[in-house]
Amino acid sequence: MDGEYVDALVATAPDGIAFDDLHVTHGSDGYTFRTPDVDRSGIDEETLRTVAASPYARNWYFWHATAPQKADRWAFLRWLEGAQQRDVAERYDALADGIAATWGELHLTVSRSDGERTYGVRHRADADVGTSALDTYDDPLDAREIAKHDDDGDYRPLKTAPSLRTGWAFPELSASEFVTTVDAFYPATIANWHREREGDLDVTHWRETVDRQTGIYGVVRTWDRGDGHEHVNWVAEACCDDSQCLKRREWQYDDETDLDVDGGSGAFPCREPCSLVIAGARKWTKLEGEQSRTYEFELTPSEKEQLEDIIDAVADGEAEDIREADIYEGANRYRARFLRAKLFDDEGNLGGVETE
Amino acid sequence: MDEALVIAAHGSHLNAESSTPTYDHADTIRATGAFAEVRESFWKEEPSFREALRTVDADEVYLVPLFISEGYFTEQVIPREFRLDDWDPELWDSDGTSATHATLSAADTGQTVHYCGPAGTHDAMSDVIVQRAESVTGDPDVGEGFGLAVVGHGTERNENSAKAIQYHADRIRERGRFDEVQSLFMDEDPKVDDVADYFESDDVVVVPLFIADGFHTQEDIPEDMGLTDDYRTGYDVPTTVEGHDIWYAGAVGTEPLMADVVLERAADAGADVSAAIAQVREETGGAKPATGD
């Protein structure tokens, strides 16, 4: 390895190297090698080889021969080790201790030992857990299986739902394995994050997305009725909140019309309504086509509040967390069963009133 | 120049196993090293069709739909979502089962995309159906004394859906390996419910032409055929129904040899993958030449 990066540096010198405070050239008077610590010119190849045994040359070699060269993957790795904020000397000091960052629910690490960068991925909740206490993996594609189910074993149809399973680690990955792993957990997030940084994110707004729907989803195109985009606010509030998805919604109603609800605070941008949002909107398009009616039945104030509690608990995914005997909670199962026993008739009608 | 394979599959919001065959076949192909990258993409999961290409480094992409038939998904949804703006179904010049490929450019990434016909209508799919029959019976020579039912969804909305099923049933029938071959459907005649009525053979292998095991292949079809009253209680293979032993195979798309069909699609579109095809056929038990072709 030592010889390899020096060989590469010597071979590339005639083209000129200017990267991360390393400058190397080759002219008629010999080689020039310059870093913040060393400034040599007019040297021969043998001397160049000696001075090239430097973190600056190793760093140049890593970024041009080892790291994935696709622009977004490269930029992501640079972001992780803070290449824009730290010069090479600072970075190599930091890498000796390890540098960490958060990506959604992922805890990402990079460290350097024996001259090589090593990357790690685990759940952010396991950041301080000893690796021996976690299930360890070395194949990036195992992330696809880990991402499939949450800690309760339930299927996660949305990869960016904040329900990533814990208890696993990819402790020792190469640079390219690392980006593959991150991309398996959160597909396309690196690509879209990079596009956004470059001012190149192609956002497709709601109106344009629903206009191209066909088949069973074609009905979503008729969504605009009455209150126009207010309906879309409800969709975004239902689906695109931080509590449901770690992407930050960048799409709006259309080019001119922003939605009123907050898009969330995720690190990676959401550039158009996803398939879950469209599937939900299809259902709501049908439901919202109904006219409201007046039903009359009686509730005590506490019963009305209990219904509100139940809807809140289900909407926030908290129903299962309510303790079995906690009858002080409106959404407690016994409370709900009592309400059903009292208010439902044999056909399941609330207050004995038919739905019609 | 680096080339990538992108597999486009349906996926599911509800069923965790829907994507499993796609992952499995992608892994098989990835291991051959035939492509610089192999990427799964899904209509219902991530990466979505809309974003898969931007996660691929290669400038040249072979895009293979892991779908059974030509129709709505292959002609409308996939080209639209992958932003193959100059796509026109005429480019495939297909009679419903004869699509090969068309070369287009993706509007958002500029990559060259060789858009291939669906895996399900490739001739090699007939071999996978036969292999599935071998797998479920545990008999590499299964055929004599056996009937084979190729089962499709069937729908009045898309005539190509049934065409793909009939195409393979006809091809396998012509080989003469099975005593009888019949195409049956869930939603149109002849129906899979009456499977016993369509065969004289005592033993019948039933192979559903679906990519993944899910609601239809695990619940509907076994119950419709009378293998079980309740799919949750399971069923035997074979199960005797009206005097016939029914060897129910489950979704053909889970057969490992399916990876070969994906590669064949890319090869037909110009990918240099002959070594990978040989390797995959060897590894997945499809090495022997198809008989009767």
PDB file of N, CA and C in Angstrom, chain A residues 165-248:
ATOM      1  N   ARG A 165     -35.170  -0.991  12.813  1.00  0.00           N
ATOM      2  CA  ARG A 165     -34.821  -1.969  13.841  1.00  0.00           C
ATOM      3  C   ARG A 165     -33.468  -1.623  14.492  1.00  0.00           C
ATOM      4  N   THR A 166     -33.299  -2.000  15.741  1.00  0.00           N
ATOM      5  CA  THR A 166     -32.028  -1.782  16.446  1.00  0.00           C
ATOM      6  C   THR A 166     -31.311  -3.115  16.628  1.00  0.00           C
ATOM      7  N   GLY A 167     -30.090  -3.033  17.181  1.00  0.00           N
ATOM      8  CA  GLY A 167     -29.419  -4.267  17.594  1.00  0.00           C
ATOM      9  C   GLY A 167     -28.465  -4.871  16.590  1.00  0.00           C
ATOM     10  N   TRP A 168     -28.054  -4.123  15.578  1.00  0.00           N
ATOM     11  CA  TRP A 168     -27.177  -4.648  14.532  1.00  0.00           C
ATOM     12  C   TRP A 168     -26.073  -3.630  14.265  1.00  0.00           C
ATOM     13  N   ALA A 169     -25.017  -4.081  13.619  1.00  0.00           N
ATOM     14  CA  ALA A 169     -23.943  -3.152  13.239  1.00  0.00           C
ATOM     15  C   ALA A 169     -23.188  -3.698  12.033  1.00  0.00           C
ATOM     16  N   PHE A 170     -22.790  -2.785  11.163  1.00  0.00           N
ATOM     17  CA  PHE A 170     -21.812  -3.070  10.110  1.00  0.00           C
ATOM     18  C   PHE A 170     -20.529  -2.369  10.577  1.00  0.00           C
ATOM     19  N   PRO A 171     -19.674  -3.065  11.319  1.00  0.00           N
ATOM     20  CA  PRO A 171     -18.594  -2.359  12.013  1.00  0.00           C
ATOM     21  C   PRO A 171     -17.403  -2.012  11.138  1.00  0.00           C
ATOM     22  N   GLU A 172     -17.246  -2.713  10.024  1.00  0.00           N
ATOM     23  CA  GLU A 172     -15.984  -2.546   9.306  1.00  0.00           C
ATOM     24  C   GLU A 172     -16.215  -2.622   7.801  1.00  0.00           C
ATOM     25  N   LEU A 173     -16.524  -1.493   7.217  1.00  0.00           N
ATOM     26  CA  LEU A 173     -16.845  -1.451   5.782  1.00  0.00           C
ATOM     27  C   LEU A 173     -15.814  -0.612   5.042  1.00  0.00           C
ATOM     28  N   SER A 174     -15.597  -0.966   3.776  1.00  0.00           N
ATOM     29  CA  SER A 174     -14.792  -0.096   2.912  1.00  0.00           C
ATOM     30  C   SER A 174     -15.660   1.084   2.486  1.00  0.00           C
ATOM     31  N   ALA A 175     -15.046   2.047   1.821  1.00  0.00           N
ATOM     32  CA  ALA A 175     -15.791   3.240   1.407  1.00  0.00           C
ATOM     33  C   ALA A 175     -16.955   2.875   0.494  1.00  0.00           C
ATOM     34  N   SER A 176     -16.707   2.018  -0.487  1.00  0.00           N
ATOM     35  CA  SER A 176     -17.801   1.711  -1.420  1.00  0.00           C
ATOM     36  C   SER A 176     -18.850   0.822  -0.766  1.00  0.00           C
ATOM     37  N   GLU A 177     -18.424  -0.090   0.109  1.00  0.00           N
ATOM     38  CA  GLU A 177     -19.405  -0.901   0.844  1.00  0.00           C
ATOM     39  C   GLU A 177     -20.273  -0.011   1.730  1.00  0.00           C
ATOM     40  N   PHE A 178     -19.658   0.996   2.283  1.00  0.00           N
ATOM     41  CA  PHE A 178     -20.357   1.909   3.184  1.00  0.00           C
ATOM     42  C   PHE A 178     -21.498   2.646   2.461  1.00  0.00           C
ATOM     43  N   VAL A 179     -21.205   3.221   1.298  1.00  0.00           N
ATOM     44  CA  VAL A 179     -22.276   3.951   0.598  1.00  0.00           C
ATOM     45  C   VAL A 179     -23.349   2.984   0.111  1.00  0.00           C
ATOM     46  N   THR A 180     -22.956   1.767  -0.231  1.00  0.00           N
ATOM     47  CA  THR A 180     -23.959   0.770  -0.631  1.00  0.00           C
ATOM     48  C   THR A 180     -24.870   0.431   0.546  1.00  0.00           C
ATOM     49  N   THR A 181     -24.289   0.330   1.732  1.00  0.00           N
ATOM     50  CA  THR A 181     -25.073   0.019   2.930  1.00  0.00           C
ATOM     51  C   THR A 181     -26.064   1.140   3.237  1.00  0.00           C
ATOM     52  N   VAL A 182     -25.571   2.365   3.230  1.00  0.00           N
ATOM     53  CA  VAL A 182     -26.460   3.509   3.514  1.00  0.00           C
ATOM     54  C   VAL A 182     -27.586   3.557   2.477  1.00  0.00           C
ATOM     55  N   ASP A 183     -27.242   3.299   1.235  1.00  0.00           N
ATOM     56  CA  ASP A 183     -28.239   3.356   0.174  1.00  0.00           C
ATOM     57  C   ASP A 183     -29.245   2.212   0.279  1.00  0.00           C
ATOM     58  N   ALA A 184     -28.831   1.082   0.862  1.00  0.00           N
ATOM     59  CA  ALA A 184     -29.774  -0.020   1.053  1.00  0.00           C
ATOM     60  C   ALA A 184     -30.766   0.310   2.168  1.00  0.00           C
ATOM     61  N   PHE A 185     -30.294   1.010   3.202  1.00  0.00           N
ATOM     62  CA  PHE A 185     -31.218   1.433   4.265  1.00  0.00           C
ATOM     63  C   PHE A 185     -32.138   2.553   3.770  1.00  0.00           C
ATOM     64  N   TYR A 186     -31.562   3.528   3.111  1.00  0.00           N
ATOM     65  CA  TYR A 186     -32.319   4.714   2.672  1.00  0.00           C
ATOM     66  C   TYR A 186     -32.043   4.978   1.194  1.00  0.00           C
ATOM     67  N   PRO A 187     -32.716   4.216   0.314  1.00  0.00           N
ATOM     68  CA  PRO A 187     -32.393   4.309  -1.116  1.00  0.00           C
ATOM     69  C   PRO A 187     -32.546   5.728  -1.665  1.00  0.00           C
ATOM     70  N   ALA A 188     -31.605   6.099  -2.489  1.00  0.00           N
ATOM     71  CA  ALA A 188     -31.616   7.363  -3.248  1.00  0.00           C
ATOM     72  C   ALA A 188     -31.426   8.599  -2.371  1.00  0.00           C
ATOM     73  N   THR A 189     -31.246   8.419  -1.053  1.00  0.00           N
ATOM     74  CA  THR A 189     -31.096   9.619  -0.219  1.00  0.00           C
ATOM     75  C   THR A 189     -29.768  10.327  -0.488  1.00  0.00           C
ATOM     76  N   ILE A 190     -28.728   9.550  -0.766  1.00  0.00           N
ATOM     77  CA  ILE A 190     -27.439  10.186  -1.041  1.00  0.00           C
ATOM     78  C   ILE A 190     -27.530  10.977  -2.345  1.00  0.00           C
ATOM     79  N   ALA A 191     -28.149  10.360  -3.356  1.00  0.00           N
ATOM     80  CA  ALA A 191     -28.269  11.028  -4.664  1.00  0.00           C
ATOM     81  C   ALA A 191     -29.068  12.325  -4.552  1.00  0.00           C
ATOM     82  N   ASN A 192     -30.181  12.290  -3.842  1.00  0.00           N
ATOM     83  CA  ASN A 192     -31.024  13.491  -3.763  1.00  0.00           C
ATOM     84  C   ASN A 192     -30.433  14.549  -2.836  1.00  0.00           C
ATOM     85  N   TRP A 193     -29.784  14.124  -1.788  1.00  0.00           N
ATOM     86  CA  TRP A 193     -29.087  15.057  -0.879  1.00  0.00           C
ATOM     87  C   TRP A 193     -28.020  15.820  -1.669  1.00  0.00           C
ATOM     88  N   HIS A 194     -27.301  15.075  -2.497  1.00  0.00           N
ATOM     89  CA  HIS A 194     -26.236  15.709  -3.282  1.00  0.00           C
ATOM     90  C   HIS A 194     -26.814  16.673  -4.307  1.00  0.00           C
ATOM     91  N   ARG A 195     -27.876  16.241  -4.970  1.00  0.00           N
ATOM     92  CA  ARG A 195     -28.507  17.140  -5.950  1.00  0.00           C
ATOM     93  C   ARG A 195     -28.953  18.435  -5.267  1.00  0.00           C
ATOM     94  N   GLU A 196     -29.492  18.305  -4.065  1.00  0.00           N
ATOM     95  CA  GLU A 196     -29.947  19.505  -3.362  1.00  0.00           C
ATOM     96  C   GLU A 196     -28.767  20.418  -3.037  1.00  0.00           C
ATOM     97  N   ARG A 197     -27.671  19.836  -2.573  1.00  0.00           N
ATOM     98  CA  ARG A 197     -26.484  20.647  -2.261  1.00  0.00           C
ATOM     99  C   ARG A 197     -25.946  21.362  -3.493  1.00  0.00           C
ATOM    100  N   GLU A 198     -26.112  20.714  -4.639  1.00  0.00           N
ATOM    101  CA  GLU A 198     -25.605  21.303  -5.877  1.00  0.00           C
ATOM    102  C   GLU A 198     -26.628  22.250  -6.512  1.00  0.00           C
ATOM    103  N   GLY A 199     -27.740  22.450  -5.822  1.00  0.00           N
ATOM    104  CA  GLY A 199     -28.797  23.314  -6.368  1.00  0.00           C
ATOM    105  C   GLY A 199     -29.490  22.690  -7.562  1.00  0.00           C
ATOM    106  N   ASP A 200     -29.529  21.358  -7.561  1.00  0.00           N
ATOM    107  CA  ASP A 200     -29.950  20.627  -8.753  1.00  0.00           C
ATOM    108  C   ASP A 200     -31.066  19.626  -8.432  1.00  0.00           C
ATOM    109  N   LEU A 201     -31.760  19.829  -7.305  1.00  0.00           N
ATOM    110  CA  LEU A 201     -32.787  18.857  -6.920  1.00  0.00           C
ATOM    111  C   LEU A 201     -34.033  19.061  -7.775  1.00  0.00           C
ATOM    112  N   ASP A 202     -34.457  17.995  -8.420  1.00  0.00           N
ATOM    113  CA  ASP A 202     -35.617  18.083  -9.310  1.00  0.00           C
ATOM    114  C   ASP A 202     -36.891  17.757  -8.527  1.00  0.00           C
ATOM    115  N   VAL A 203     -37.501  18.781  -7.978  1.00  0.00           N
ATOM    116  CA  VAL A 203     -38.723  18.587  -7.192  1.00  0.00           C
ATOM    117  C   VAL A 203     -39.923  18.480  -8.136  1.00  0.00           C
ATOM    118  N   THR A 204     -40.742  17.465  -7.901  1.00  0.00           N
ATOM    119  CA  THR A 204     -41.993  17.323  -8.648  1.00  0.00           C
ATOM    120  C   THR A 204     -43.134  17.550  -7.663  1.00  0.00           C
ATOM    121  N   HIS A 205     -43.864  18.623  -7.885  1.00  0.00           N
ATOM    122  CA  HIS A 205     -44.895  19.000  -6.918  1.00  0.00           C
ATOM    123  C   HIS A 205     -46.133  18.109  -7.045  1.00  0.00           C
ATOM    124  N   TRP A 206     -47.004  18.270  -6.060  1.00  0.00           N
ATOM    125  CA  TRP A 206     -48.213  17.455  -5.978  1.00  0.00           C
ATOM    126  C   TRP A 206     -49.007  17.445  -7.283  1.00  0.00           C
ATOM    127  N   ARG A 207     -49.287  18.640  -7.789  1.00  0.00           N
ATOM    128  CA  ARG A 207     -50.181  18.750  -8.958  1.00  0.00           C
ATOM    129  C   ARG A 207     -49.618  17.969 -10.146  1.00  0.00           C
ATOM    130  N   GLU A 208     -48.331  18.120 -10.354  1.00  0.00           N
ATOM    131  CA  GLU A 208     -47.695  17.432 -11.483  1.00  0.00           C
ATOM    132  C   GLU A 208     -47.679  15.916 -11.255  1.00  0.00           C
ATOM    133  N   THR A 209     -47.431  15.516 -10.007  1.00  0.00           N
ATOM    134  CA  THR A 209     -47.378  14.081  -9.697  1.00  0.00           C
ATOM    135  C   THR A 209     -48.740  13.430  -9.899  1.00  0.00           C
ATOM    136  N   VAL A 210     -49.792  14.064  -9.413  1.00  0.00           N
ATOM    137  CA  VAL A 210     -51.104  13.415  -9.555  1.00  0.00           C
ATOM    138  C   VAL A 210     -51.587  13.483 -11.007  1.00  0.00           C
ATOM    139  N   ASP A 211     -51.150  14.493 -11.736  1.00  0.00           N
ATOM    140  CA  ASP A 211     -51.577  14.595 -13.143  1.00  0.00           C
ATOM    141  C   ASP A 211     -51.049  13.440 -13.988  1.00  0.00           C
ATOM    142  N   ARG A 212     -49.956  12.833 -13.586  1.00  0.00           N
ATOM    143  CA  ARG A 212     -49.436  11.740 -14.410  1.00  0.00           C
ATOM    144  C   ARG A 212     -49.939  10.365 -13.957  1.00  0.00           C
ATOM    145  N   GLN A 213     -50.785  10.334 -12.928  1.00  0.00           N
ATOM    146  CA  GLN A 213     -51.290   9.042 -12.450  1.00  0.00           C
ATOM    147  C   GLN A 213     -52.295   8.456 -13.436  1.00  0.00           C
ATOM    148  N   THR A 214     -52.263   7.148 -13.567  1.00  0.00           N
ATOM    149  CA  THR A 214     -53.189   6.455 -14.459  1.00  0.00           C
ATOM    150  C   THR A 214     -53.700   5.213 -13.739  1.00  0.00           C
ATOM    151  N   GLY A 215     -54.480   4.403 -14.446  1.00  0.00           N
ATOM    152  CA  GLY A 215     -54.969   3.159 -13.867  1.00  0.00           C
ATOM    153  C   GLY A 215     -55.805   3.436 -12.630  1.00  0.00           C
ATOM    154  N   ILE A 216     -55.641   2.618 -11.598  1.00  0.00           N
ATOM    155  CA  ILE A 216     -56.476   2.791 -10.405  1.00  0.00           C
ATOM    156  C   ILE A 216     -56.124   4.076  -9.670  1.00  0.00           C
ATOM    157  N   TYR A 217     -54.962   4.661  -9.962  1.00  0.00           N
ATOM    158  CA  TYR A 217     -54.571   5.909  -9.286  1.00  0.00           C
ATOM    159  C   TYR A 217     -55.010   7.158 -10.046  1.00  0.00           C
ATOM    160  N   GLY A 218     -55.571   6.964 -11.245  1.00  0.00           N
ATOM    161  CA  GLY A 218     -56.019   8.105 -12.050  1.00  0.00           C
ATOM    162  C   GLY A 218     -57.038   8.967 -11.314  1.00  0.00           C
ATOM    163  N   VAL A 219     -57.782   8.347 -10.411  1.00  0.00           N
ATOM    164  CA  VAL A 219     -58.831   9.066  -9.679  1.00  0.00           C
ATOM    165  C   VAL A 219     -58.249  10.197  -8.829  1.00  0.00           C
ATOM    166  N   VAL A 220     -56.989  10.091  -8.456  1.00  0.00           N
ATOM    167  CA  VAL A 220     -56.369  11.116  -7.599  1.00  0.00           C
ATOM    168  C   VAL A 220     -56.320  12.470  -8.321  1.00  0.00           C
ATOM    169  N   ARG A 221     -56.360  12.427  -9.658  1.00  0.00           N
ATOM    170  CA  ARG A 221     -56.331  13.696 -10.406  1.00  0.00           C
ATOM    171  C   ARG A 221     -57.547  14.569 -10.116  1.00  0.00           C
ATOM    172  N   THR A 222     -58.617  13.937  -9.628  1.00  0.00           N
ATOM    173  CA  THR A 222     -59.836  14.704  -9.339  1.00  0.00           C
ATOM    174  C   THR A 222     -59.834  15.241  -7.916  1.00  0.00           C
ATOM    175  N   TRP A 223     -58.692  15.175  -7.271  1.00  0.00           N
ATOM    176  CA  TRP A 223     -58.600  15.545  -5.855  1.00  0.00           C
ATOM    177  C   TRP A 223     -59.072  16.976  -5.592  1.00  0.00           C
ATOM    178  N   ASP A 224     -58.697  17.901  -6.480  1.00  0.00           N
ATOM    179  CA  ASP A 224     -59.056  19.305  -6.245  1.00  0.00           C
ATOM    180  C   ASP A 224     -60.554  19.488  -6.317  1.00  0.00           C
ATOM    181  N   ARG A 225     -61.140  19.744  -5.208  1.00  0.00           N
ATOM    182  CA  ARG A 225     -62.561  20.058  -5.205  1.00  0.00           C
ATOM    183  C   ARG A 225     -62.797  21.005  -4.044  1.00  0.00           C
ATOM    184  N   GLY A 226     -63.713  21.941  -4.228  1.00  0.00           N
ATOM    185  CA  GLY A 226     -64.046  22.844  -3.133  1.00  0.00           C
ATOM    186  C   GLY A 226     -62.852  23.628  -2.639  1.00  0.00           C
ATOM    187  N   ASP A 227     -62.269  23.130  -1.582  1.00  0.00           N
ATOM    188  CA  ASP A 227     -61.213  23.883  -0.917  1.00  0.00           C
ATOM    189  C   ASP A 227     -59.846  23.771  -1.590  1.00  0.00           C
ATOM    190  N   GLY A 228     -59.788  23.120  -2.749  1.00  0.00           N
ATOM    191  CA  GLY A 228     -58.524  23.058  -3.470  1.00  0.00           C
ATOM    192  C   GLY A 228     -57.438  22.415  -2.659  1.00  0.00           C
ATOM    193  N   HIS A 229     -56.338  23.122  -2.497  1.00  0.00           N
ATOM    194  CA  HIS A 229     -55.169  22.459  -1.945  1.00  0.00           C
ATOM    195  C   HIS A 229     -55.236  22.226  -0.449  1.00  0.00           C
ATOM    196  N   GLU A 230     -56.305  22.641   0.211  1.00  0.00           N
ATOM    197  CA  GLU A 230     -56.411  22.351   1.642  1.00  0.00           C
ATOM    198  C   GLU A 230     -56.389  20.838   1.884  1.00  0.00           C
ATOM    199  N   HIS A 231     -57.017  20.092   0.955  1.00  0.00           N
ATOM    200  CA  HIS A 231     -57.002  18.630   1.069  1.00  0.00           C
ATOM    201  C   HIS A 231     -55.560  18.106   1.104  1.00  0.00           C
ATOM    202  N   VAL A 232     -54.727  18.739   0.287  1.00  0.00           N
ATOM    203  CA  VAL A 232     -53.350  18.246   0.168  1.00  0.00           C
ATOM    204  C   VAL A 232     -52.581  18.531   1.467  1.00  0.00           C
ATOM    205  N   ASN A 233     -52.934  19.638   2.124  1.00  0.00           N
ATOM    206  CA  ASN A 233     -52.356  19.891   3.451  1.00  0.00           C
ATOM    207  C   ASN A 233     -52.647  18.732   4.396  1.00  0.00           C
ATOM    208  N   TRP A 234     -53.875  18.231   4.301  1.00  0.00           N
ATOM    209  CA  TRP A 234     -54.235  17.136   5.215  1.00  0.00           C
ATOM    210  C   TRP A 234     -53.424  15.879   4.892  1.00  0.00           C
ATOM    211  N   VAL A 235     -53.222  15.647   3.587  1.00  0.00           N
ATOM    212  CA  VAL A 235     -52.409  14.486   3.190  1.00  0.00           C
ATOM    213  C   VAL A 235     -51.006  14.628   3.761  1.00  0.00           C
ATOM    214  N   ALA A 236     -50.415  15.815   3.578  1.00  0.00           N
ATOM    215  CA  ALA A 236     -49.045  16.033   4.044  1.00  0.00           C
ATOM    216  C   ALA A 236     -48.971  15.940   5.567  1.00  0.00           C
ATOM    217  N   GLU A 237     -49.984  16.471   6.224  1.00  0.00           N
ATOM    218  CA  GLU A 237     -49.997  16.405   7.691  1.00  0.00           C
ATOM    219  C   GLU A 237     -50.107  14.958   8.160  1.00  0.00           C
ATOM    220  N   ALA A 238     -50.882  14.170   7.410  1.00  0.00           N
ATOM    221  CA  ALA A 238     -51.075  12.767   7.791  1.00  0.00           C
ATOM    222  C   ALA A 238     -49.809  11.948   7.552  1.00  0.00           C
ATOM    223  N   CYS A 239     -49.146  12.168   6.406  1.00  0.00           N
ATOM    224  CA  CYS A 239     -48.084  11.249   5.967  1.00  0.00           C
ATOM    225  C   CYS A 239     -46.672  11.792   6.133  1.00  0.00           C
ATOM    226  N   CYS A 240     -46.486  13.102   5.976  1.00  0.00           N
ATOM    227  CA  CYS A 240     -45.129  13.625   5.765  1.00  0.00           C
ATOM    228  C   CYS A 240     -44.529  14.278   7.005  1.00  0.00           C
ATOM    229  N   ASP A 241     -45.100  13.998   8.152  1.00  0.00           N
ATOM    230  CA  ASP A 241     -44.599  14.531   9.410  1.00  0.00           C
ATOM    231  C   ASP A 241     -43.357  13.750   9.852  1.00  0.00           C
ATOM    232  N   ASP A 242     -42.483  14.403  10.608  1.00  0.00           N
ATOM    233  CA  ASP A 242     -41.270  13.724  11.102  1.00  0.00           C
ATOM    234  C   ASP A 242     -41.596  12.432  11.852  1.00  0.00           C
ATOM    235  N   SER A 243     -42.761  12.404  12.469  1.00  0.00           N
ATOM    236  CA  SER A 243     -43.127  11.213  13.242  1.00  0.00           C
ATOM    237  C   SER A 243     -43.429  10.022  12.337  1.00  0.00           C
ATOM    238  N   GLN A 244     -43.632  10.290  11.031  1.00  0.00           N
ATOM    239  CA  GLN A 244     -43.988   9.218  10.102  1.00  0.00           C
ATOM    240  C   GLN A 244     -42.893   8.938   9.072  1.00  0.00           C
ATOM    241  N   CYS A 245     -42.119   9.978   8.731  1.00  0.00           N
ATOM    242  CA  CYS A 245     -41.118   9.821   7.678  1.00  0.00           C
ATOM    243  C   CYS A 245     -39.966  10.784   7.930  1.00  0.00           C
ATOM    244  N   LEU A 246     -38.752  10.270   7.772  1.00  0.00           N
ATOM    245  CA  LEU A 246     -37.572  11.078   8.086  1.00  0.00           C
ATOM    246  C   LEU A 246     -37.115  11.954   6.932  1.00  0.00           C
ATOM    247  N   LYS A 247     -37.791  11.855   5.771  1.00  0.00           N
ATOM    248  CA  LYS A 247     -37.442  12.775   4.689  1.00  0.00           C
ATOM    249  C   LYS A 247     -38.069  14.139   4.973  1.00  0.00           C
ATOM    250  N   ARG A 248     -37.427  15.152   4.431  1.00  0.00           N
ATOM    251  CA  ARG A 248     -37.932  16.526   4.557  1.00  0.00           C
ATOM    252  C   ARG A 248     -38.689  16.855   3.268  1.00  0.00           C
TER     253      ARG A 248
END
